[in-house]
Amino acid sequence: MHPLAGLLNPDDVITDPAAMAPYLIDWRGRFTGAAAAVMRPRTTEAVATILRWATQTGTPIVPQGGNTGLSGGATPDASGRAVVLSLEHLDRIRAVDPVGNTLIAEAGCILTTVQEAAASAGRQFPVSLGSEGSCRIGGLVATNAGGINVIRHGMTRDLVLGLEYVTAAGEIVRGPKRLRKNNAGYDLRHLLVGSEGTLAVITAAALRIVRPPPARGSALAALASPDDALRLLSALREAVGEEILAFELMCAAEMDLVRARFPQARYPFAHPHAWYVFTEIGGESEGTVSARLEATLGDAIEAGTVVNAVIAASEAQARAIWYLRFAVSEANRLAGPTASHDVSVATEDVPALIARVTARLGAEFTAARPLFVGHVGDGNIHVNVLFPDTDALAAQGAAVNAAVYALACDLGGSISAEHGIGRLKPVTFARIADPAELRLMRQIKQAFDPAGILNPGAVFAAPDTSFPS
Amino acid sequence: MHPLAGLLNPDDVITDPAAMAPYLIDWRGRFTGAAAAVMRPRTTEAVATILRWATQTGTPIVPQGGNTGLSGGATPDASGRAVVLSLEHLDRIRAVDPVGNTLIAEAGCILTTVQEAAASAGRQFPVSLGSEGSCRIGGLVATNAGGINVIRHGMTRDLVLGLEYVTAAGEIVRGPKRLRKNNAGYDLRHLLVGSEGTLAVITAAALRIVRPPPARGSALAALASPDDALRLLSALREAVGEEILAFELMCAAEMDLVRARFPQARYPFAHPHAWYVFTEIGGESEGTVSARLEATLGDAIEAGTVVNAVIAASEAQARAIWYLRFAVSEANRLAGPTASHDVSVATEDVPALIARVTARLGAEFTAARPLFVGHVGDGNIHVNVLFPDTDALAAQGAAVNAAVYALACDLGGSISAEHGIGRLKPVTFARIADPAELRLMRQIKQAFDPAGILNPGAVFAAPDTSFPS
């Protein structure tokens, strides 16, 4: 029996290898680890008990939510010394306030549960992403998750009003405060958001909710180039202002892959096109929304910015359009050996990034095939580079990564727009980060977690990390 | 000659006492200090030179923007050892991008200059506050300024995409990055926003700009209670969603004060009322906006939520309405001895806060008269307590402060919603802050500024501070 089993409900401590297995491998299957136990506390106090014990015993703690991360940030190393701290049983919605537009959710709440709690009060929690049926609020906050509605409502951090958390030493910082304005001291909330479980364990979050637009409408446009996508974005912004809910770019090769893997998907055009934009806008009525999409896309076709376009005439048609976009993750996962890159640049630099990556890979890595898909309105492009086989990936993957990251950095961009560093990119991050900023981050880590028990191996490269980065 | 005069343009180093004087007193006249020099560098490199020298010599540096802060955060102490580092000459707009909706401004840019640069590209920088003609971007960012449009677009931090800054040791962190998404490591940007010059010196900021609504409309409503103000807020939210640009509450006594001090102000009602709400909404056309204001306010009068209301029929009428609101700062400044409190609670708790403060002051401090005005949609109420004379303020001020802060904290609120801690509230902040969080903040300060040269005496209480708090 595990020494902590007596402190938690016995059901809440798993040590059986088979039962632990799902907690020890990441969603993409890139990282597999081992653990002494998986602990699933039901209260903030129990989290504090675990962390006090962990600090005293020097036991590494790997916080885990829905285990849907894409950078291996919730997988322990292979040593078997770590405890996986699953927040899945801390899953209450504590409050919903549709006047102040706030909601308090515990870390283990699944995203769709939060979305539904907001909807039941006539509100919306506007984070939307592929894993929303299994990812959990604590993980979304700890990784500052993005998704397709960032263009309208920002990243997860922009929707976090306050946090309740437990320090490495086991102190509970009570809350979460539901304040829209709080200038008392440094903003530790934003430091914890996106810290990937390395600074503290988040147990609850006060979230901003919004009134959803009364009507929304979707369209799929075919275009000749990423430059035309930015022209369409400008035109749409003039037409609907802040009410662009999503604006996503996809290249022809990615669309081909989706159509090949998901033959049931309905491709609405007669011919293939070079580039596609998926967009959704909001408005006060169905009439306004469809009139604006028709006018903007009509003018864009007239101007030669858009080659062809379909506007969804029903909710079912909208779902059919977005099916093509949401199928990308799964299509890429099934496509074979891939080096994926979650880079961002300033929005106006997206065409340059795509052109440079295409040229560089075409010149130097002829077997590698880049696929571009992403949140162009936010400057965030996922560059998924397909290799013919694992040998080619093994031979060229590191060089392709270095090339893509260098091109993004030359444009003042980021090597991790929304997926975080996790255990996938600490070495790259350490190489690319501003040295003064990296030193400050390490000192912050030291201040929050002097014993180094919180998610060791994530974010920061350490000589003893057991994963290649 | 000052030892650094040779490193900067001689005009950029002021040591003459008369010329230094305006930099040594805060806007409200509560804090007066002394300095060895005022330095006004023109480049980020010159800022780095100054900070390297300051760290080497242990010279306190007090960063200053437009010197319009309300908490004394930019005033040196009385020792005369400090150097005031004015950013006013670092005042270029470096870039405006209306496609990506970004703007890069140096720290010394005046807010109206930034607003105008955005407007010239068909965009808006949506921070608006009383001192906008003289406050500067560096100060707005360093204090995370609020203002009347927070309900729509958030605090200044919500509009900051990236920062360029200089560390205490004089290292330049280049930028600012114009990225909407960046999950590479801890978010140092949000740590610096609101740090009041105690962690680093901000030299430039990449800011988010927005498309302004094509039409906007203002109204002034008279109401019986703060509860009714929340009912009106709910109704307006159902009607216009996120397009509430401002929603401000004011009590009768504050309105009386404004009318007495500014007889030229046009009060639009025949009789005085107990409470007032100033609101502005946006929309796609003049017609939509006025129809929505008329329908919402008409329904509210019908329902008894609103007693009376006027809707501005012209830009001039809108200005006349808002004049009454913007005159508050000056009216309060002229009203005599005041203890002011910049507190926030969850929006739904605003009526309880007002009721409890009124009851407590009425019972215990009969000479003190509380005035309530604030951003009710954000839960931020400014409680300005008027005293008959300075003796009464001296006798009761500290007890009144303690009472107001205790009532806000009991409701889970903040003692500084938007004005920061500065040199006004470090002792109160130290008493009220969560001990674990305060310790973490002090460790962060130590990591960023081991020599303690950056704005000593601000934010953190120190035994040697020369100001009462």
mmCIF file of C-alpha atoms in Angstrom, chain A residues 64-353:
data_model
loop_
_atom_site.group_PDB
_atom_site.id
_atom_site.type_symbol
_atom_site.label_atom_id
_atom_site.label_comp_id
_atom_site.label_asym_id
_atom_site.label_seq_id
_atom_site.Cartn_x
_atom_site.Cartn_y
_atom_site.Cartn_z
ATOM 1 C CA GLN A 64 -2.641 15.894 -15.024
ATOM 2 C CA GLY A 65 -6.057 16.978 -16.279
ATOM 3 C CA GLY A 66 -7.717 15.295 -19.244
ATOM 4 C CA ASN A 67 -4.336 14.111 -20.570
ATOM 5 C CA THR A 68 -5.026 15.647 -23.982
ATOM 6 C CA GLY A 69 -1.921 17.859 -24.214
ATOM 7 C CA LEU A 70 0.142 17.859 -27.384
ATOM 8 C CA SER A 71 3.578 18.488 -25.849
ATOM 9 C CA GLY A 72 3.913 15.704 -23.281
ATOM 10 C CA GLY A 73 3.586 18.088 -20.340
ATOM 11 C CA ALA A 74 1.531 15.642 -18.245
ATOM 12 C CA THR A 75 3.563 12.467 -18.691
ATOM 13 C CA PRO A 76 6.052 11.390 -15.990
ATOM 14 C CA ASP A 77 9.562 10.294 -16.873
ATOM 15 C CA ALA A 78 10.611 6.647 -17.014
ATOM 16 C CA SER A 79 12.156 6.494 -13.536
ATOM 17 C CA GLY A 80 8.952 5.437 -11.800
ATOM 18 C CA ARG A 81 9.644 7.841 -8.921
ATOM 19 C CA ALA A 82 6.924 10.334 -9.798
ATOM 20 C CA VAL A 83 3.327 10.520 -8.628
ATOM 21 C CA VAL A 84 0.752 11.528 -11.216
ATOM 22 C CA LEU A 85 -1.627 13.975 -9.539
ATOM 23 C CA SER A 86 -4.872 13.690 -11.494
ATOM 24 C CA LEU A 87 -7.354 16.489 -10.814
ATOM 25 C CA GLU A 88 -10.235 14.591 -12.426
ATOM 26 C CA HIS A 89 -12.195 14.161 -9.186
ATOM 27 C CA LEU A 90 -12.126 17.866 -8.386
ATOM 28 C CA ASP A 91 -14.964 18.457 -10.815
ATOM 29 C CA ARG A 92 -17.625 20.739 -9.350
ATOM 30 C CA ILE A 93 -19.022 23.878 -10.960
ATOM 31 C CA ARG A 94 -19.023 26.099 -7.880
ATOM 32 C CA ALA A 95 -20.918 29.138 -9.180
ATOM 33 C CA VAL A 96 -22.430 30.704 -12.295
ATOM 34 C CA ASP A 97 -23.252 34.447 -12.282
ATOM 35 C CA PRO A 98 -24.886 35.703 -15.489
ATOM 36 C CA VAL A 99 -24.971 39.327 -14.236
ATOM 37 C CA GLY A 100 -21.268 39.636 -13.527
ATOM 38 C CA ASN A 101 -20.653 37.104 -16.334
ATOM 39 C CA THR A 102 -18.483 34.790 -14.262
ATOM 40 C CA LEU A 103 -18.297 31.059 -13.604
ATOM 41 C CA ILE A 104 -16.187 29.155 -11.065
ATOM 42 C CA ALA A 105 -15.061 25.672 -12.084
ATOM 43 C CA GLU A 106 -12.815 23.220 -10.289
ATOM 44 C CA ALA A 107 -9.741 22.006 -12.130
ATOM 45 C CA GLY A 108 -11.218 18.637 -13.053
ATOM 46 C CA CYS A 109 -14.288 19.967 -14.868
ATOM 47 C CA ILE A 110 -14.416 18.796 -18.473
ATOM 48 C CA LEU A 111 -14.606 21.683 -20.956
ATOM 49 C CA THR A 112 -17.998 20.642 -22.337
ATOM 50 C CA THR A 113 -19.373 20.582 -18.769
ATOM 51 C CA VAL A 114 -18.270 24.191 -18.336
ATOM 52 C CA GLN A 115 -19.703 25.128 -21.732
ATOM 53 C CA GLU A 116 -23.017 23.543 -20.716
ATOM 54 C CA ALA A 117 -23.074 25.266 -17.315
ATOM 55 C CA ALA A 118 -22.589 28.613 -19.048
ATOM 56 C CA ALA A 119 -25.247 27.790 -21.656
ATOM 57 C CA SER A 120 -27.775 26.889 -18.965
ATOM 58 C CA ALA A 121 -27.455 30.502 -17.747
ATOM 59 C CA GLY A 122 -27.786 31.939 -21.256
ATOM 60 C CA ARG A 123 -24.049 32.461 -21.533
ATOM 61 C CA GLN A 124 -21.098 30.974 -23.369
ATOM 62 C CA PHE A 125 -17.613 29.932 -22.255
ATOM 63 C CA PRO A 126 -15.850 30.691 -25.509
ATOM 64 C CA VAL A 127 -12.983 28.216 -25.557
ATOM 65 C CA SER A 128 -13.520 25.626 -28.261
ATOM 66 C CA LEU A 129 -11.101 22.960 -29.411
ATOM 67 C CA GLY A 130 -10.965 19.427 -30.738
ATOM 68 C CA SER A 131 -10.582 17.699 -27.359
ATOM 69 C CA GLU A 132 -13.354 19.636 -25.610
ATOM 70 C CA GLY A 133 -15.186 16.464 -24.594
ATOM 71 C CA SER A 134 -12.257 15.204 -22.527
ATOM 72 C CA CYS A 135 -9.872 18.073 -21.722
ATOM 73 C CA ARG A 136 -10.241 19.619 -18.252
ATOM 74 C CA ILE A 137 -10.202 23.211 -17.020
ATOM 75 C CA GLY A 138 -7.053 22.803 -14.928
ATOM 76 C CA GLY A 139 -5.142 21.620 -17.970
ATOM 77 C CA LEU A 140 -6.619 24.304 -20.198
ATOM 78 C CA VAL A 141 -5.508 26.962 -17.721
ATOM 79 C CA ALA A 142 -2.109 25.400 -16.996
ATOM 80 C CA THR A 143 -1.346 25.253 -20.721
ATOM 81 C CA ASN A 144 -3.184 28.473 -21.700
ATOM 82 C CA ALA A 145 -5.082 26.565 -24.375
ATOM 83 C CA GLY A 146 -6.049 28.256 -27.623
ATOM 84 C CA GLY A 147 -8.473 26.857 -30.157
ATOM 85 C CA ILE A 148 -10.553 28.297 -32.947
ATOM 86 C CA ASN A 149 -12.243 31.210 -31.137
ATOM 87 C CA VAL A 150 -9.077 32.979 -30.010
ATOM 88 C CA ILE A 151 -9.556 35.647 -32.681
ATOM 89 C CA ARG A 152 -12.751 36.729 -30.899
ATOM 90 C CA HIS A 153 -12.207 36.093 -27.201
ATOM 91 C CA GLY A 154 -8.475 35.485 -26.754
ATOM 92 C CA MET A 155 -6.591 32.580 -25.245
ATOM 93 C CA THR A 156 -7.715 30.772 -22.102
ATOM 94 C CA ARG A 157 -5.684 33.262 -20.022
ATOM 95 C CA ASP A 158 -7.854 36.087 -21.313
ATOM 96 C CA LEU A 159 -10.873 34.349 -19.768
ATOM 97 C CA VAL A 160 -9.333 33.626 -16.349
ATOM 98 C CA LEU A 161 -10.318 36.122 -13.641
ATOM 99 C CA GLY A 162 -8.767 34.353 -10.666
ATOM 100 C CA LEU A 163 -7.267 31.089 -9.473
ATOM 101 C CA GLU A 164 -7.297 28.901 -6.408
ATOM 102 C CA TYR A 165 -4.077 26.924 -6.150
ATOM 103 C CA VAL A 166 -1.748 24.984 -3.917
ATOM 104 C CA THR A 167 1.941 25.829 -3.682
ATOM 105 C CA ALA A 168 4.684 23.229 -3.842
ATOM 106 C CA ALA A 169 4.997 23.478 -0.052
ATOM 107 C CA GLY A 170 1.304 22.662 0.322
ATOM 108 C CA GLU A 171 -0.050 26.135 1.135
ATOM 109 C CA ILE A 172 -3.556 26.753 -0.199
ATOM 110 C CA VAL A 173 -4.100 30.143 -1.832
ATOM 111 C CA ARG A 174 -7.848 30.456 -1.396
ATOM 112 C CA GLY A 175 -10.142 31.709 -4.052
ATOM 113 C CA PRO A 176 -10.655 31.996 -6.830
ATOM 114 C CA LYS A 177 -11.481 35.707 -6.804
ATOM 115 C CA ARG A 178 -14.092 36.700 -9.372
ATOM 116 C CA LEU A 179 -12.666 40.191 -9.820
ATOM 117 C CA ARG A 180 -12.497 41.867 -13.194
ATOM 118 C CA LYS A 181 -10.102 44.430 -11.818
ATOM 119 C CA ASN A 182 -7.379 43.819 -9.261
ATOM 120 C CA ASN A 183 -4.152 45.807 -9.244
ATOM 121 C CA ALA A 184 -2.922 44.744 -5.825
ATOM 122 C CA GLY A 185 0.626 43.512 -6.416
ATOM 123 C CA TYR A 186 2.065 41.350 -9.169
ATOM 124 C CA ASP A 187 -0.296 39.286 -11.302
ATOM 125 C CA LEU A 188 0.546 35.760 -10.134
ATOM 126 C CA ARG A 189 -2.584 34.501 -11.910
ATOM 127 C CA HIS A 190 -1.063 35.137 -15.332
ATOM 128 C CA LEU A 191 2.214 33.607 -14.185
ATOM 129 C CA LEU A 192 0.434 30.357 -13.286
ATOM 130 C CA VAL A 193 -1.629 30.345 -16.486
ATOM 131 C CA GLY A 194 0.555 28.602 -19.036
ATOM 132 C CA SER A 195 3.136 27.425 -16.480
ATOM 133 C CA GLU A 196 2.353 23.786 -17.305
ATOM 134 C CA GLY A 197 2.193 22.506 -13.748
ATOM 135 C CA THR A 198 5.718 23.625 -12.894
ATOM 136 C CA LEU A 199 4.895 26.408 -10.400
ATOM 137 C CA ALA A 200 1.812 25.292 -8.441
ATOM 138 C CA VAL A 201 -1.218 23.034 -8.734
ATOM 139 C CA ILE A 202 -4.347 24.875 -9.873
ATOM 140 C CA THR A 203 -7.472 23.574 -8.106
ATOM 141 C CA ALA A 204 -10.148 26.004 -9.351
ATOM 142 C CA ALA A 205 -10.570 28.927 -11.726
ATOM 143 C CA ALA A 206 -12.967 31.858 -11.930
ATOM 144 C CA LEU A 207 -13.746 32.241 -15.622
ATOM 145 C CA ARG A 208 -15.236 34.979 -17.730
ATOM 146 C CA ILE A 209 -18.376 34.003 -19.641
ATOM 147 C CA VAL A 210 -20.054 36.032 -22.374
ATOM 148 C CA ARG A 211 -23.439 36.490 -23.960
ATOM 149 C CA PRO A 212 -23.265 34.471 -27.180
ATOM 150 C CA PRO A 213 -24.238 36.287 -30.359
ATOM 151 C CA PRO A 214 -27.931 35.641 -31.130
ATOM 152 C CA ALA A 215 -27.000 34.370 -34.591
ATOM 153 C CA ARG A 216 -23.915 32.926 -36.193
ATOM 154 C CA GLY A 217 -23.013 31.881 -39.720
ATOM 155 C CA SER A 218 -20.221 29.890 -41.335
ATOM 156 C CA ALA A 219 -18.605 29.902 -44.743
ATOM 157 C CA LEU A 220 -15.826 28.111 -46.601
ATOM 158 C CA ALA A 221 -13.882 30.092 -49.170
ATOM 159 C CA ALA A 222 -11.397 28.874 -51.767
ATOM 160 C CA LEU A 223 -8.468 31.198 -52.435
ATOM 161 C CA ALA A 224 -5.317 31.391 -54.508
ATOM 162 C CA SER A 225 -2.883 32.414 -51.741
ATOM 163 C CA PRO A 226 -2.336 33.230 -48.058
ATOM 164 C CA ASP A 227 -2.074 36.894 -49.074
ATOM 165 C CA ASP A 228 -5.644 36.673 -50.327
ATOM 166 C CA ALA A 229 -6.639 35.177 -46.969
ATOM 167 C CA LEU A 230 -5.339 38.311 -45.235
ATOM 168 C CA ARG A 231 -7.219 40.484 -47.751
ATOM 169 C CA LEU A 232 -10.401 38.572 -46.957
ATOM 170 C CA LEU A 233 -9.697 38.979 -43.230
ATOM 171 C CA SER A 234 -9.407 42.761 -43.672
ATOM 172 C CA ALA A 235 -12.636 42.924 -45.657
ATOM 173 C CA LEU A 236 -14.472 40.827 -43.084
ATOM 174 C CA ARG A 237 -13.161 43.003 -40.261
ATOM 175 C CA GLU A 238 -14.476 46.122 -41.979
ATOM 176 C CA ALA A 239 -17.840 44.381 -42.362
ATOM 177 C CA VAL A 240 -18.323 42.826 -38.928
ATOM 178 C CA GLY A 241 -15.674 44.338 -36.659
ATOM 179 C CA GLU A 242 -14.967 42.232 -33.607
ATOM 180 C CA GLU A 243 -17.636 39.660 -34.499
ATOM 181 C CA ILE A 244 -15.294 37.361 -36.418
ATOM 182 C CA LEU A 245 -15.591 34.214 -34.310
ATOM 183 C CA ALA A 246 -13.137 32.081 -36.270
ATOM 184 C CA PHE A 247 -10.906 32.534 -39.317
ATOM 185 C CA GLU A 248 -8.896 29.449 -40.229
ATOM 186 C CA LEU A 249 -6.547 28.772 -43.125
ATOM 187 C CA MET A 250 -5.822 25.365 -44.715
ATOM 188 C CA CYS A 251 -3.641 24.366 -47.649
ATOM 189 C CA ALA A 252 -4.690 22.072 -50.510
ATOM 190 C CA ALA A 253 -2.507 19.147 -49.394
ATOM 191 C CA GLU A 254 -4.072 19.156 -45.912
ATOM 192 C CA MET A 255 -7.562 19.208 -47.447
ATOM 193 C CA ASP A 256 -6.580 16.274 -49.689
ATOM 194 C CA LEU A 257 -5.402 14.349 -46.650
ATOM 195 C CA VAL A 258 -8.650 14.998 -44.763
ATOM 196 C CA ARG A 259 -10.746 13.969 -47.759
ATOM 197 C CA ALA A 260 -8.690 10.790 -48.269
ATOM 198 C CA ARG A 261 -8.952 9.762 -44.605
ATOM 199 C CA PHE A 262 -12.579 10.805 -44.134
ATOM 200 C CA PRO A 263 -14.395 10.003 -47.385
ATOM 201 C CA GLN A 264 -17.722 10.678 -45.685
ATOM 202 C CA ALA A 265 -16.756 14.367 -45.324
ATOM 203 C CA ARG A 266 -18.625 16.593 -47.771
ATOM 204 C CA TYR A 267 -16.265 18.684 -49.896
ATOM 205 C CA PRO A 268 -18.482 21.422 -51.315
ATOM 206 C CA PHE A 269 -16.532 22.485 -54.405
ATOM 207 C CA ALA A 270 -16.372 20.842 -57.823
ATOM 208 C CA HIS A 271 -12.588 21.188 -58.042
ATOM 209 C CA PRO A 272 -9.665 21.329 -55.643
ATOM 210 C CA HIS A 273 -8.278 24.748 -54.783
ATOM 211 C CA ALA A 274 -4.906 25.989 -53.537
ATOM 212 C CA TRP A 275 -6.044 27.417 -50.184
ATOM 213 C CA TYR A 276 -9.144 27.438 -48.025
ATOM 214 C CA VAL A 277 -10.491 29.765 -45.356
ATOM 215 C CA PHE A 278 -13.036 28.536 -42.817
ATOM 216 C CA THR A 279 -14.803 31.385 -41.091
ATOM 217 C CA GLU A 280 -17.623 31.932 -38.658
ATOM 218 C CA ILE A 281 -19.139 35.296 -37.749
ATOM 219 C CA GLY A 282 -21.681 36.400 -35.180
ATOM 220 C CA GLY A 283 -24.478 38.947 -35.386
ATOM 221 C CA GLU A 284 -27.779 40.059 -33.982
ATOM 222 C CA SER A 285 -29.933 38.040 -36.424
ATOM 223 C CA GLU A 286 -29.719 35.256 -39.022
ATOM 224 C CA GLY A 287 -30.565 37.851 -41.642
ATOM 225 C CA THR A 288 -27.711 40.208 -40.710
ATOM 226 C CA VAL A 289 -25.209 37.390 -40.544
ATOM 227 C CA SER A 290 -26.010 35.835 -43.915
ATOM 228 C CA ALA A 291 -26.339 39.220 -45.599
ATOM 229 C CA ARG A 292 -22.872 40.200 -44.344
ATOM 230 C CA LEU A 293 -21.261 36.924 -45.401
ATOM 231 C CA GLU A 294 -22.899 37.160 -48.828
ATOM 232 C CA ALA A 295 -21.887 40.771 -49.357
ATOM 233 C CA THR A 296 -18.304 40.316 -48.142
ATOM 234 C CA LEU A 297 -17.668 37.085 -50.042
ATOM 235 C CA GLY A 298 -19.469 38.405 -53.124
ATOM 236 C CA ASP A 299 -17.303 41.521 -53.162
ATOM 237 C CA ALA A 300 -14.198 39.384 -52.588
ATOM 238 C CA ILE A 301 -15.038 37.142 -55.564
ATOM 239 C CA GLU A 302 -15.640 40.268 -57.630
ATOM 240 C CA ALA A 303 -12.257 41.644 -56.534
ATOM 241 C CA GLY A 304 -10.497 38.379 -57.304
ATOM 242 C CA THR A 305 -9.526 37.794 -53.641
ATOM 243 C CA VAL A 306 -11.708 34.721 -53.383
ATOM 244 C CA VAL A 307 -12.047 32.079 -56.113
ATOM 245 C CA ASN A 308 -15.209 30.393 -54.860
ATOM 246 C CA ALA A 309 -17.191 30.216 -51.629
ATOM 247 C CA VAL A 310 -20.054 28.417 -49.936
ATOM 248 C CA ILE A 311 -22.133 29.857 -47.124
ATOM 249 C CA ALA A 312 -23.816 27.377 -44.795
ATOM 250 C CA ALA A 313 -27.592 27.686 -45.156
ATOM 251 C CA SER A 314 -28.303 25.555 -42.106
ATOM 252 C CA GLU A 315 -26.744 24.340 -38.887
ATOM 253 C CA ALA A 316 -26.168 20.965 -40.593
ATOM 254 C CA GLN A 317 -24.290 22.611 -43.449
ATOM 255 C CA ALA A 318 -22.206 24.586 -40.966
ATOM 256 C CA ARG A 319 -21.312 21.365 -39.160
ATOM 257 C CA ALA A 320 -20.364 19.763 -42.476
ATOM 258 C CA ILE A 321 -18.015 22.626 -43.276
ATOM 259 C CA TRP A 322 -16.350 22.590 -39.866
ATOM 260 C CA TYR A 323 -16.049 18.796 -39.957
ATOM 261 C CA LEU A 324 -13.364 19.286 -42.609
ATOM 262 C CA ARG A 325 -11.427 21.565 -40.277
ATOM 263 C CA PHE A 326 -11.813 19.540 -37.092
ATOM 264 C CA ALA A 327 -10.775 16.294 -38.827
ATOM 265 C CA VAL A 328 -7.254 17.661 -39.282
ATOM 266 C CA SER A 329 -5.774 16.434 -35.975
ATOM 267 C CA GLU A 330 -6.958 12.884 -36.520
ATOM 268 C CA ALA A 331 -6.056 12.898 -40.232
ATOM 269 C CA ASN A 332 -2.523 14.027 -39.385
ATOM 270 C CA ARG A 333 -2.198 11.466 -36.629
ATOM 271 C CA LEU A 334 -3.118 8.698 -39.097
ATOM 272 C CA ALA A 335 -1.043 10.119 -41.950
ATOM 273 C CA GLY A 336 2.226 8.646 -40.823
ATOM 274 C CA PRO A 337 5.455 10.082 -39.424
ATOM 275 C CA THR A 338 5.044 13.814 -38.877
ATOM 276 C CA ALA A 339 7.093 16.628 -37.418
ATOM 277 C CA SER A 340 4.565 19.186 -36.258
ATOM 278 C CA HIS A 341 5.265 22.819 -35.475
ATOM 279 C CA ASP A 342 2.982 25.156 -33.596
ATOM 280 C CA VAL A 343 4.486 28.485 -34.593
ATOM 281 C CA SER A 344 3.150 32.021 -34.601
ATOM 282 C CA VAL A 345 4.175 35.296 -36.180
ATOM 283 C CA ALA A 346 2.488 38.683 -36.509
ATOM 284 C CA THR A 347 -0.638 38.197 -38.618
ATOM 285 C CA GLU A 348 0.734 40.244 -41.512
ATOM 286 C CA ASP A 349 3.828 37.992 -41.638
ATOM 287 C CA VAL A 350 1.916 34.724 -42.142
ATOM 288 C CA PRO A 351 2.276 34.694 -45.960
ATOM 289 C CA ALA A 352 6.031 35.293 -45.653
ATOM 290 C CA LEU A 353 6.368 32.452 -43.134
#
